Structure formats: C-alpha cells, structure tokens
Short mmCIF file of C-alpha atoms and ligand atoms in Angstrom, two decimals:
data_model
loop_
_atom_site.label_atom_id
_atom_site.label_comp_id
_atom_site.label_asym_id
_atom_site.label_seq_id
_atom_site.Cartn_x
_atom_site.Cartn_y
_atom_site.Cartn_z
CA MET A 5 1.53 -28.53 24.92
CA THR A 6 0.46 -24.97 24.73
CA LEU A 7 -1.44 -23.13 26.83
CA HIS A 8 -5.05 -21.45 25.63
CA PHE A 9 -8.02 -19.97 27.72
CA ALA A 10 -10.83 -22.16 27.63
CA ALA A 11 -13.87 -20.35 25.05
CA ASP A 12 -15.52 -19.02 28.49
CA ALA A 13 -13.46 -19.65 31.72
CA PRO A 14 -12.71 -16.80 33.75
CA SER A 15 -8.72 -16.77 33.19
CA PHE A 16 -6.94 -19.40 33.85
CA PRO A 17 -5.01 -21.38 31.12
CA VAL A 18 -5.92 -25.00 30.68
CA VAL A 19 -3.28 -26.98 29.09
CA ARG A 20 -4.36 -29.19 26.17
CA PRO A 21 -2.36 -30.89 23.10
CA SER A 22 -2.29 -29.14 19.98
CA ARG A 23 -2.10 -29.53 16.15
CA LEU A 24 0.23 -26.74 16.10
CA ASP A 25 2.61 -28.34 19.05
CA GLY A 26 2.85 -31.79 17.26
CA PHE A 27 3.39 -29.77 13.74
CA VAL A 28 6.42 -27.77 15.17
CA ALA A 29 7.60 -30.94 17.29
CA ASP A 30 7.89 -33.46 14.17
CA ARG A 31 10.14 -31.03 12.19
CA SER A 32 13.04 -28.72 12.25
CA PHE A 33 13.43 -25.72 10.55
CA ASP A 34 16.82 -24.20 9.31
CA LYS A 35 15.97 -20.52 10.25
CA PRO A 36 13.32 -18.65 12.60
CA THR A 37 9.88 -19.52 11.81
CA LEU A 38 6.46 -17.97 12.81
CA VAL A 39 4.05 -21.25 12.57
CA MET A 40 0.04 -20.04 12.31
CA ASP A 41 -2.68 -22.43 13.10
CA LEU A 42 -5.67 -21.26 10.96
CA ASP A 43 -7.73 -23.52 13.25
CA LEU A 44 -7.12 -21.18 16.07
CA VAL A 45 -7.69 -18.42 14.19
CA GLU A 46 -10.86 -19.71 13.53
CA ALA A 47 -11.88 -20.58 17.16
CA GLN A 48 -10.88 -17.10 17.96
CA TYR A 49 -12.67 -15.70 15.70
CA ARG A 50 -15.71 -17.60 17.24
CA ALA A 51 -15.33 -16.80 20.44
CA LEU A 52 -14.76 -12.96 19.74
CA ARG A 53 -18.23 -13.24 17.61
CA ALA A 54 -20.13 -14.94 20.20
CA GLY A 55 -18.94 -12.11 22.78
CA LEU A 56 -19.38 -9.10 20.23
CA GLY A 57 -23.12 -9.34 19.51
CA ARG A 58 -24.53 -7.25 17.16
CA ALA A 59 -20.89 -5.63 16.42
CA ASP A 60 -19.64 -6.20 13.29
CA ILE A 61 -15.84 -7.32 13.25
CA HIS A 62 -12.99 -6.04 10.95
CA TYR A 63 -9.89 -7.82 11.44
CA ALA A 64 -7.32 -5.41 11.39
CA VAL A 65 -5.12 -6.88 9.05
CA LYS A 66 -2.05 -5.45 9.93
CA ALA A 67 -1.80 -7.90 12.91
CA ASN A 68 -1.21 -10.70 10.44
CA PRO A 69 -1.81 -10.10 6.74
CA ALA A 70 -0.99 -14.26 5.84
CA ARG A 71 -3.26 -14.62 2.88
CA GLN A 72 -4.64 -17.75 4.18
CA VAL A 73 -5.56 -15.86 7.51
CA ILE A 74 -7.39 -13.61 5.40
CA ALA A 75 -9.21 -16.60 3.65
CA ARG A 76 -10.05 -18.10 6.46
CA LEU A 77 -11.42 -14.60 7.91
CA VAL A 78 -13.22 -14.39 4.84
CA ASP A 79 -15.08 -17.71 5.11
CA LEU A 80 -15.92 -17.01 8.31
CA GLY A 81 -17.97 -14.00 7.15
CA SER A 82 -15.34 -11.57 8.69
CA HIS A 83 -15.16 -8.17 7.55
CA PHE A 84 -11.81 -6.41 7.29
CA ASP A 85 -9.99 -2.88 8.59
CA ALA A 86 -6.97 -2.15 5.82
CA ALA A 87 -4.36 0.68 6.20
CA SER A 88 -3.22 0.77 2.81
CA LYS A 89 -3.82 0.02 -0.53
CA ALA A 90 -2.26 -3.54 -0.54
CA GLU A 91 -3.98 -4.75 2.46
CA ILE A 92 -7.34 -3.64 0.58
CA ALA A 93 -6.00 -5.27 -2.73
CA LEU A 94 -5.52 -8.61 -0.34
CA CYS A 95 -8.46 -8.40 1.38
CA LEU A 96 -10.35 -8.20 -2.31
CA GLU A 97 -8.19 -10.87 -3.71
CA GLU A 98 -8.91 -13.69 -0.80
CA GLY A 99 -12.56 -13.15 -1.66
CA ALA A 100 -13.98 -9.68 0.70
CA ASP A 101 -16.78 -7.83 -0.49
CA PRO A 102 -15.73 -4.10 -0.72
CA SER A 103 -18.32 -3.20 1.19
CA GLU A 104 -17.02 -5.14 4.22
CA VAL A 105 -13.44 -3.52 4.05
CA SER A 106 -13.25 -0.04 5.76
CA PHE A 107 -9.81 2.21 4.49
CA GLY A 108 -9.12 2.45 8.53
CA ASN A 109 -5.62 4.44 7.98
CA THR A 110 -6.11 8.12 9.01
CA ILE A 111 -3.26 9.00 6.77
CA LYS A 112 -3.72 7.83 3.17
CA ARG A 113 -2.40 8.45 -0.20
CA ALA A 114 -4.70 10.51 -2.32
CA SER A 115 -4.35 8.05 -5.23
CA ASP A 116 -4.72 5.11 -3.10
CA ILE A 117 -8.04 6.68 -1.67
CA ALA A 118 -9.03 7.09 -5.57
CA TRP A 119 -8.16 3.11 -6.45
CA ALA A 120 -10.05 2.27 -3.23
CA TRP A 121 -13.29 4.42 -4.15
CA ASP A 122 -12.93 2.87 -7.48
CA GLN A 123 -12.69 -0.86 -6.05
CA GLY A 124 -16.23 0.29 -4.26
CA ILE A 125 -14.63 1.01 -0.61
CA THR A 126 -16.95 3.15 0.63
CA LEU A 127 -16.07 3.89 4.37
CA PHE A 128 -12.73 5.82 5.29
CA ALA A 129 -11.45 7.27 8.33
CA ALA A 130 -10.06 10.41 8.99
CA ASP A 131 -9.10 13.08 11.77
CA ALA A 132 -7.65 16.04 10.10
CA GLU A 133 -9.30 18.73 7.57
CA GLU A 134 -6.68 17.84 4.64
CA GLU A 135 -7.51 14.05 4.84
CA LEU A 136 -10.89 15.17 4.14
CA GLU A 137 -10.38 17.17 1.68
CA LYS A 138 -8.42 14.15 0.57
CA ILE A 139 -11.53 11.75 0.48
CA ALA A 140 -13.91 13.95 -0.98
CA ASP A 141 -11.77 14.81 -4.10
CA ASN A 142 -10.81 11.42 -4.67
CA ALA A 143 -13.77 9.59 -3.48
CA PRO A 144 -16.96 12.09 -3.63
CA GLY A 145 -19.82 11.56 -1.31
CA ALA A 146 -18.14 8.65 0.70
CA SER A 147 -18.80 7.90 3.99
CA VAL A 148 -16.17 8.85 6.46
CA TYR A 149 -15.70 8.46 10.35
CA ILE A 150 -13.60 10.63 12.53
CA ARG A 151 -10.89 9.15 15.01
CA LEU A 152 -11.49 10.37 18.25
CA ILE A 153 -7.72 10.94 20.30
CA VAL A 154 -7.34 8.77 23.34
CA GLU A 155 -5.77 10.84 25.94
CA VAL A 156 -4.58 8.20 28.53
CA SER A 157 -4.55 4.52 27.37
CA PRO A 158 -4.60 1.48 29.68
CA GLY A 159 -3.32 -0.53 27.27
CA ASP A 160 0.28 -2.16 27.18
CA TRP A 161 0.99 -0.80 24.04
CA PRO A 162 -0.43 2.45 23.73
CA LEU A 163 -0.90 4.10 20.67
CA THR A 164 -0.65 7.60 21.91
CA ARG A 165 -1.14 10.97 20.27
CA LYS A 166 -0.23 10.13 16.76
CA PHE A 167 -3.81 9.34 15.58
CA GLY A 168 -7.23 11.01 16.68
CA CYS A 169 -8.02 14.55 17.36
CA ASP A 170 -9.92 16.35 20.25
CA ARG A 171 -13.59 16.66 20.85
CA ASP A 172 -13.80 20.55 19.59
CA THR A 173 -11.57 19.37 15.94
CA ALA A 174 -13.62 16.31 15.94
CA LEU A 175 -16.94 18.32 16.15
CA ARG A 176 -15.61 20.73 13.67
CA LEU A 177 -14.55 18.25 11.38
CA LEU A 178 -17.78 16.32 11.28
CA ASP A 179 -19.69 20.37 10.24
CA TYR A 180 -16.67 20.18 7.34
CA ALA A 181 -17.15 16.60 5.90
CA LYS A 182 -20.93 17.67 5.29
CA ALA A 183 -19.65 20.90 3.74
CA LEU A 184 -17.39 18.72 1.47
CA GLY A 185 -20.52 16.28 0.39
CA LEU A 186 -19.13 13.74 2.45
CA ASN A 187 -21.39 11.32 4.58
CA PRO A 188 -20.07 11.70 8.10
CA VAL A 189 -21.48 8.75 10.08
CA GLY A 190 -19.54 8.48 13.41
CA PHE A 191 -16.37 8.07 15.23
CA SER A 192 -13.74 5.94 16.02
CA PHE A 193 -11.24 5.75 18.68
CA HIS A 194 -8.20 3.03 19.81
CA VAL A 195 -8.41 2.07 23.67
CA GLY A 196 -4.69 0.98 23.01
CA SER A 197 -3.72 -2.50 22.20
CA GLN A 198 -3.25 -5.30 24.89
CA THR A 199 -6.18 -3.87 27.16
CA ARG A 200 -5.83 -6.64 29.27
CA GLN A 201 -9.20 -6.39 30.84
CA ALA A 202 -12.84 -5.54 29.60
CA ALA A 203 -13.26 -3.19 32.76
CA MET A 204 -10.05 -0.92 31.71
CA TRP A 205 -12.44 0.23 28.97
CA ALA A 206 -14.55 2.23 30.68
CA PRO A 207 -13.06 5.24 31.43
CA THR A 208 -11.94 5.60 27.68
CA LEU A 209 -15.92 4.88 26.83
CA ASP A 210 -16.76 7.55 29.13
CA GLU A 211 -14.90 10.07 27.29
CA MET A 212 -16.16 8.77 23.62
CA ALA A 213 -19.63 8.65 25.12
CA ALA A 214 -19.80 12.58 26.01
CA ILE A 215 -18.13 13.48 23.01
CA TRP A 216 -20.94 11.20 20.84
CA ALA A 217 -23.67 13.17 23.15
CA ALA A 218 -22.16 16.40 22.05
CA ALA A 219 -22.12 15.50 18.29
CA ILE A 220 -25.71 14.51 18.90
CA ASP A 221 -26.36 18.04 20.46
CA ALA A 222 -24.93 19.76 17.67
CA GLY A 223 -27.56 18.08 15.11
CA HIS A 224 -25.30 15.27 13.60
CA ALA A 225 -27.39 12.06 13.20
CA LEU A 226 -24.69 9.74 14.01
CA SER A 227 -25.16 6.32 13.03
CA LEU A 228 -21.90 4.30 13.20
CA LEU A 229 -19.34 3.73 16.52
CA ASN A 230 -15.82 1.91 15.83
CA ILE A 231 -14.73 1.22 18.83
CA GLY A 232 -11.25 0.04 17.33
CA GLY A 233 -8.86 -3.00 19.21
CA GLY A 234 -6.87 -3.74 22.21
CA PHE A 235 -8.46 -6.92 22.37
CA PRO A 236 -5.42 -8.73 24.34
CA ALA A 237 -3.54 -11.94 23.63
CA PHE A 238 -1.98 -14.03 26.75
CA TYR A 239 1.21 -13.19 27.37
CA GLY A 240 1.66 -14.49 30.92
CA GLU A 241 -0.06 -11.85 32.64
CA GLU A 242 -3.98 -12.59 33.67
CA ILE A 243 -6.69 -11.44 31.00
CA ASP A 244 -10.41 -12.36 30.45
CA ALA A 245 -11.56 -15.08 28.22
CA PRO A 246 -12.31 -13.31 24.63
CA THR A 247 -15.82 -14.10 24.69
CA ALA A 248 -16.57 -12.82 28.43
CA TYR A 249 -14.40 -10.09 27.46
CA ALA A 250 -15.94 -8.72 24.72
CA ALA A 251 -19.27 -9.14 25.83
CA GLN A 252 -18.33 -6.75 28.66
CA VAL A 253 -16.79 -4.07 26.15
CA ILE A 254 -20.04 -4.39 24.50
CA ALA A 255 -22.71 -4.15 27.19
CA MET A 256 -20.43 -1.08 28.48
CA VAL A 257 -20.70 0.24 24.49
CA GLU A 258 -24.24 -0.25 24.52
CA ALA A 259 -25.05 1.10 27.78
CA ARG A 260 -23.07 4.43 26.56
CA PHE A 261 -24.23 4.93 23.66
CA PRO A 262 -28.14 4.14 23.23
CA ASN A 263 -29.65 3.48 19.94
CA VAL A 264 -26.44 3.55 17.82
CA ALA A 265 -27.39 1.71 14.64
CA THR A 266 -23.67 0.22 13.87
CA ILE A 267 -20.95 -0.93 16.39
CA MET A 268 -17.73 -2.03 14.70
CA ALA A 269 -14.84 -3.59 16.28
CA GLU A 270 -11.46 -4.22 14.72
CA PRO A 271 -9.23 -7.14 16.59
CA GLY A 272 -6.25 -7.65 15.49
CA ARG A 273 -4.09 -8.81 18.30
CA GLY A 274 -6.55 -10.44 19.95
CA MET A 275 -7.39 -12.32 16.67
CA VAL A 276 -4.09 -14.12 15.56
CA ALA A 277 -1.48 -13.78 18.51
CA GLU A 278 -2.85 -16.92 20.09
CA ALA A 279 -2.84 -18.86 16.57
CA GLY A 280 0.99 -18.64 16.34
CA VAL A 281 4.21 -19.93 17.67
CA ILE A 282 7.95 -18.80 16.45
CA VAL A 283 10.39 -21.73 16.53
CA ALA A 284 13.60 -19.95 17.04
CA GLU A 285 17.22 -21.36 18.36
CA VAL A 286 19.41 -20.22 20.89
CA MET A 287 22.95 -18.92 19.19
CA LEU A 288 25.21 -18.32 22.53
CA VAL A 289 25.01 -18.40 25.88
CA SER A 290 27.59 -16.24 27.33
CA ARG A 291 28.65 -14.18 30.60
CA LYS A 292 30.59 -10.77 30.32
CA SER A 293 32.90 -11.36 33.19
CA ASP A 294 33.30 -13.53 36.41
CA ARG A 295 31.05 -10.99 38.31
CA ASP A 296 28.31 -10.80 35.81
CA MET A 297 25.40 -11.62 37.64
CA HIS A 298 23.20 -12.53 34.28
CA ARG A 299 23.31 -14.69 31.80
CA TRP A 300 23.45 -13.37 27.95
CA VAL A 301 21.45 -15.23 26.01
CA TYR A 302 21.70 -14.79 22.10
CA LEU A 303 18.69 -16.09 19.67
CA ASP A 304 18.75 -16.24 16.03
CA ILE A 305 15.59 -13.86 15.99
CA GLY A 306 15.57 -10.33 17.25
CA ARG A 307 14.26 -6.77 17.19
CA PHE A 308 14.61 -6.61 13.74
CA SER A 309 13.42 -10.08 12.85
CA GLY A 310 10.13 -10.28 14.02
CA LEU A 311 9.91 -9.15 17.61
CA ALA A 312 10.06 -5.61 17.43
CA GLU A 313 7.45 -5.12 19.89
CA THR A 314 9.77 -5.93 22.67
CA GLU A 315 10.78 -2.28 22.21
CA GLY A 316 10.43 -0.66 25.90
CA GLU A 317 10.01 -4.18 27.09
CA ALA A 318 6.04 -3.37 26.46
CA ILE A 319 5.35 -6.94 25.43
CA ARG A 320 6.90 -9.79 27.18
CA TYR A 321 6.54 -13.01 24.91
CA GLN A 322 6.87 -16.76 26.84
CA PHE A 323 9.65 -18.92 26.00
CA GLN A 324 9.62 -22.49 26.27
CA THR A 325 12.50 -24.80 25.77
CA ALA A 326 12.96 -28.82 26.13
CA ARG A 327 14.90 -28.13 29.37
CA ASP A 328 12.32 -26.06 31.32
CA GLY A 329 12.18 -29.09 34.00
CA ASP A 330 15.94 -27.77 34.79
CA PRO A 331 16.44 -25.32 37.30
CA MET A 332 15.96 -21.79 35.83
CA GLY A 333 18.13 -18.36 36.12
CA PRO A 334 17.57 -15.06 34.73
CA CYS A 335 19.02 -13.99 31.59
CA ILE A 336 19.29 -11.10 29.64
CA LEU A 337 17.80 -12.02 25.77
CA ALA A 338 19.03 -10.52 22.53
CA GLY A 339 18.96 -11.01 19.10
CA PRO A 340 21.59 -11.91 16.68
CA SER A 341 22.08 -8.74 14.80
CA CYS A 342 25.26 -6.53 14.70
CA ASP A 343 23.21 -3.66 16.19
CA SER A 344 23.38 -2.56 20.17
CA VAL A 345 19.68 -1.91 20.52
CA ASP A 346 19.20 -5.64 19.54
CA VAL A 347 18.29 -6.55 23.05
CA LEU A 348 14.81 -8.02 23.73
CA TYR A 349 14.85 -7.57 27.79
CA GLU A 350 17.34 -6.80 30.02
CA LYS A 351 15.63 -4.21 32.29
CA ARG A 352 13.27 -7.33 33.46
CA PRO A 353 15.63 -10.61 32.57
CA VAL A 354 13.64 -13.40 31.64
CA LEU A 355 14.05 -16.77 33.15
CA LEU A 356 15.53 -19.48 31.81
CA PRO A 357 16.94 -23.08 32.09
CA VAL A 358 20.69 -22.97 33.53
CA SER A 359 21.66 -25.62 31.53
CA LEU A 360 20.68 -23.70 28.39
CA LYS A 361 23.16 -23.99 25.21
CA SER A 362 23.62 -23.03 21.78
CA GLY A 363 21.59 -25.23 19.58
CA ASP A 364 18.86 -25.34 21.74
CA ARG A 365 15.47 -24.62 20.39
CA VAL A 366 13.27 -21.81 21.95
CA LEU A 367 9.58 -21.55 21.34
CA ILE A 368 8.06 -18.19 21.57
CA ARG A 369 4.34 -18.28 22.06
CA ASN A 370 1.59 -16.26 21.47
CA THR A 371 3.43 -14.58 18.45
CA GLY A 372 0.83 -14.58 15.65
CA ALA A 373 0.28 -10.81 15.53
CA TYR A 374 2.89 -8.10 14.86
CA THR A 375 5.80 -10.07 14.13
CA SER A 376 5.89 -11.38 10.77
CA THR A 377 5.88 -7.88 8.97
CA TYR A 378 7.61 -6.16 11.85
CA SER A 379 10.64 -8.31 10.38
CA THR A 380 13.10 -6.47 8.23
CA VAL A 381 14.07 -7.87 4.51
CA CYS A 382 17.59 -8.99 5.57
CA PHE A 383 19.37 -6.90 8.04
CA ASN A 384 22.82 -7.67 8.58
CA GLY A 385 21.84 -10.95 6.25
CA PHE A 386 19.09 -12.16 9.09
CA PRO A 387 16.19 -13.48 6.62
CA PRO A 388 13.02 -12.11 7.41
CA LEU A 389 10.78 -14.42 9.86
CA ASP A 390 9.67 -17.30 8.01
CA VAL A 391 5.93 -18.12 8.02
CA VAL A 392 4.04 -21.24 7.67
CA VAL A 393 0.65 -21.50 7.95
CA ILE A 394 -1.17 -25.12 8.76
C1 LIG B 268 -3.85 -1.43 14.98
C2 LIG B 268 -5.38 -1.20 14.54
C3 LIG B 268 -6.18 -2.09 15.38
C4 LIG B 268 -5.81 -3.49 16.11
O1 LIG B 268 -5.37 -3.06 17.21
P1 LIG B 268 -5.60 -4.16 18.27
O2 LIG B 268 -4.76 -4.33 19.26
O3 LIG B 268 -4.44 -5.28 17.47
O4 LIG B 268 -6.71 -4.93 18.31
C5 LIG B 268 -7.46 -1.71 15.19
N1 LIG B 268 -7.92 -0.60 14.43
C6 LIG B 268 -6.80 0.20 13.82
C7 LIG B 268 -7.20 1.45 13.31
C8 LIG B 268 -5.79 0.03 14.21
O5 LIG B 268 -4.65 0.47 13.86
#
C-alpha cells in the first residue's frame, strides 16, 4: 500500500494498492534500488496538465533523467527544460522535438550552446552579460529569457542567490540582448523547490509582476513568462493536490501577468518524486552508551548514494518497514559510508520500530526526484543507486 493524493481531493492522502508496491514486495534486491513506476509519472503529468491550463509543461530533466521517464513524457506531449548538452541529447534521442526543449541553465559551456543551436534548440536562459555574449556568438539570433532572482524563497529547498539577477540588471540585460542581435522574449524565475502550498507563490509572483511591468514600460515587447518549478511532493507534511495546486498558481499568474502570450512551467520534483520508492536495508542498529537517548540506525543508503537532499535535514523522507505495527522510538539515521557527514537525520530524529534490526527492509517513499543522479560513482565502494523502471 502506498500514500497517494486523489487527483483533486483537497489534501488528504488516500491509501490504495499500487503496482509499485506489488513489484517491490515480490522481489529481493541486493543493493539500494530506486523503483520508478511510469504509470505514476503519467498520472502526475495528467494531473499537472489538467491544472496548468494553457501553460506549456517543460519537465526539468535533472529531477530524474531515466530514459524511460523521458520517453513516456515525450509520448504524453511534455516539453523539456534541459541543463546541459547531455540532457538535451537525451531528450532528442527519446523523440522530443528541438523546438520543445529549452536550454534553461544560466551557466552554459560555449561549445554546448553552439551544439544545441546546431541541433535546433532556439530558447536559452541567461542572467549575466557574459552569458548573453556566449549565446550571441554561438547561437546568433536565438530567443533568450532573463532569469530573475527570488530574494525570499518560500520553498523547503530554496535555490538561494546562485541563480538570477535583480530588476535593474534584468532590464539592462533585455537591452543588451537586443543590441547583441538576440531576441529577448521574457523572464523566468524559480520560487524554490518543494513550495508546499500554492498560496506561498503570491509574494514571489507580486515581485516578478512588478519587474515585468517595468520591462513593458521600458518598451520591451515581452511574450514569455517561465514560472519554473517548485511543485511539491508529499513527504509527510500537508501539500495541495497537484491539479488544484497548479490551477491556483496559474490563476495567480493570469491575474498578475495579463495578456502574456506564453507561459512555461518546469515541474521536476512534482512530476516524478511520488512515482518512485527506494528499497533499502538496515545494516546496523546500535547505542553508543547505556545513557544514549536514541538508537543509531545505519542504512545501506546515505548522503552519498542518493539521499543528498537530507542536507540540512531539508527534505524529510518517509520510511516504512514491515515492523511498523510494533512500538516506535526515535532514531538517528545514518548512511553506511566512512564519512562523518553521512548522517541523514539527527537534529530531528526519525521514529522507527523499536524491534528494527540489521537485515530488515526499509522503503523510502516518494524518492523519484533528486536521488538517482545525486549518487556518487562508488564512494567507499558502495555502488551508485540502482534504478529499475516499471
Ligand atoms: C531544478 C529546476 C527546476 C525544477 O524544480 P522543481 O522544484 O524540482 O520543480 C525547474 N527549472 C529550473 C530552471 C531548474 O533549475
């Protein structure tokens, strides 16, 4: 049994048997394995599609670049936000049309821009003069959108100040793009990943709408607004259901950006997280002393083998074992590697069965996003997270 949200129920998880659980229950795994169910990806695409109205969906490939996931999304009519040459190549190989793939990273290798342009990619992101120069040199005449900085992110996994530029810089970059012979079409931003409720978008949208209005006043004929990602997955805290969430975000966008010709949305986490479960195993349960308040539970997967988003304990995954009917107690949860930062949850311990012991299977729910590619090649000899797609 797994937790899902009914497509349009307000926010309460409903329990229904799943193909994914059946598959996992019937098999043994000799290393940590992410199992992805393509039908759940499809259901989530359809749920987001139903809410996003006229917005184009550009799936953020980095969330889970499994070939079969990309292929299914191509079949469903999704477009793609790619961050690198390899991600673009993957989308094109799986049948995406170049006109449906945007090169959304603001930090691009010049030779990759030239390659992408040659492949027929025409839409690029930028947040700096130098990036515009690279695009003008290697993709002359291309369409560009300027990424705006989000000063205060409401997301659980904010993207901080690394990406985007402020209002004055953005307006200057629109002028500069024109001067370089590029076609500046609009703005993008990212509200912050795992923004749990649609209403949390409002302050960011207000901020972005003011900059949009300033650009129109300055004489720029903008046609594209890229609202980025941020669509949440269920990790135990209440979230809005996908269709209702997306519809509310788009309604807020339409109210603040009247007459914008094209809206793009780039869900990553919200598209794939709930379609995957990691099958892991307990390697050791121990106490450091008789006075130790908490048990230490060591899993065969950790910070370096797929669970990087436990950094700062920002994303709190849900763990499930066959002993969950037994009395529960708090644990510090850690990975298996010989690195002391390989601790998953310590500040806020995790409740696990008191009877838990080495060899027990642990399911880590809703881990289809930002896990498989956040896995080191073989740190300490632990294999990268295996991925099985059903
Ligand atoms: C990572 C990323 C996304 C996806 O973000 P989620 O929060 O996973 O939906 C979308 N757009 C850009 C530009 C990104 O870098």
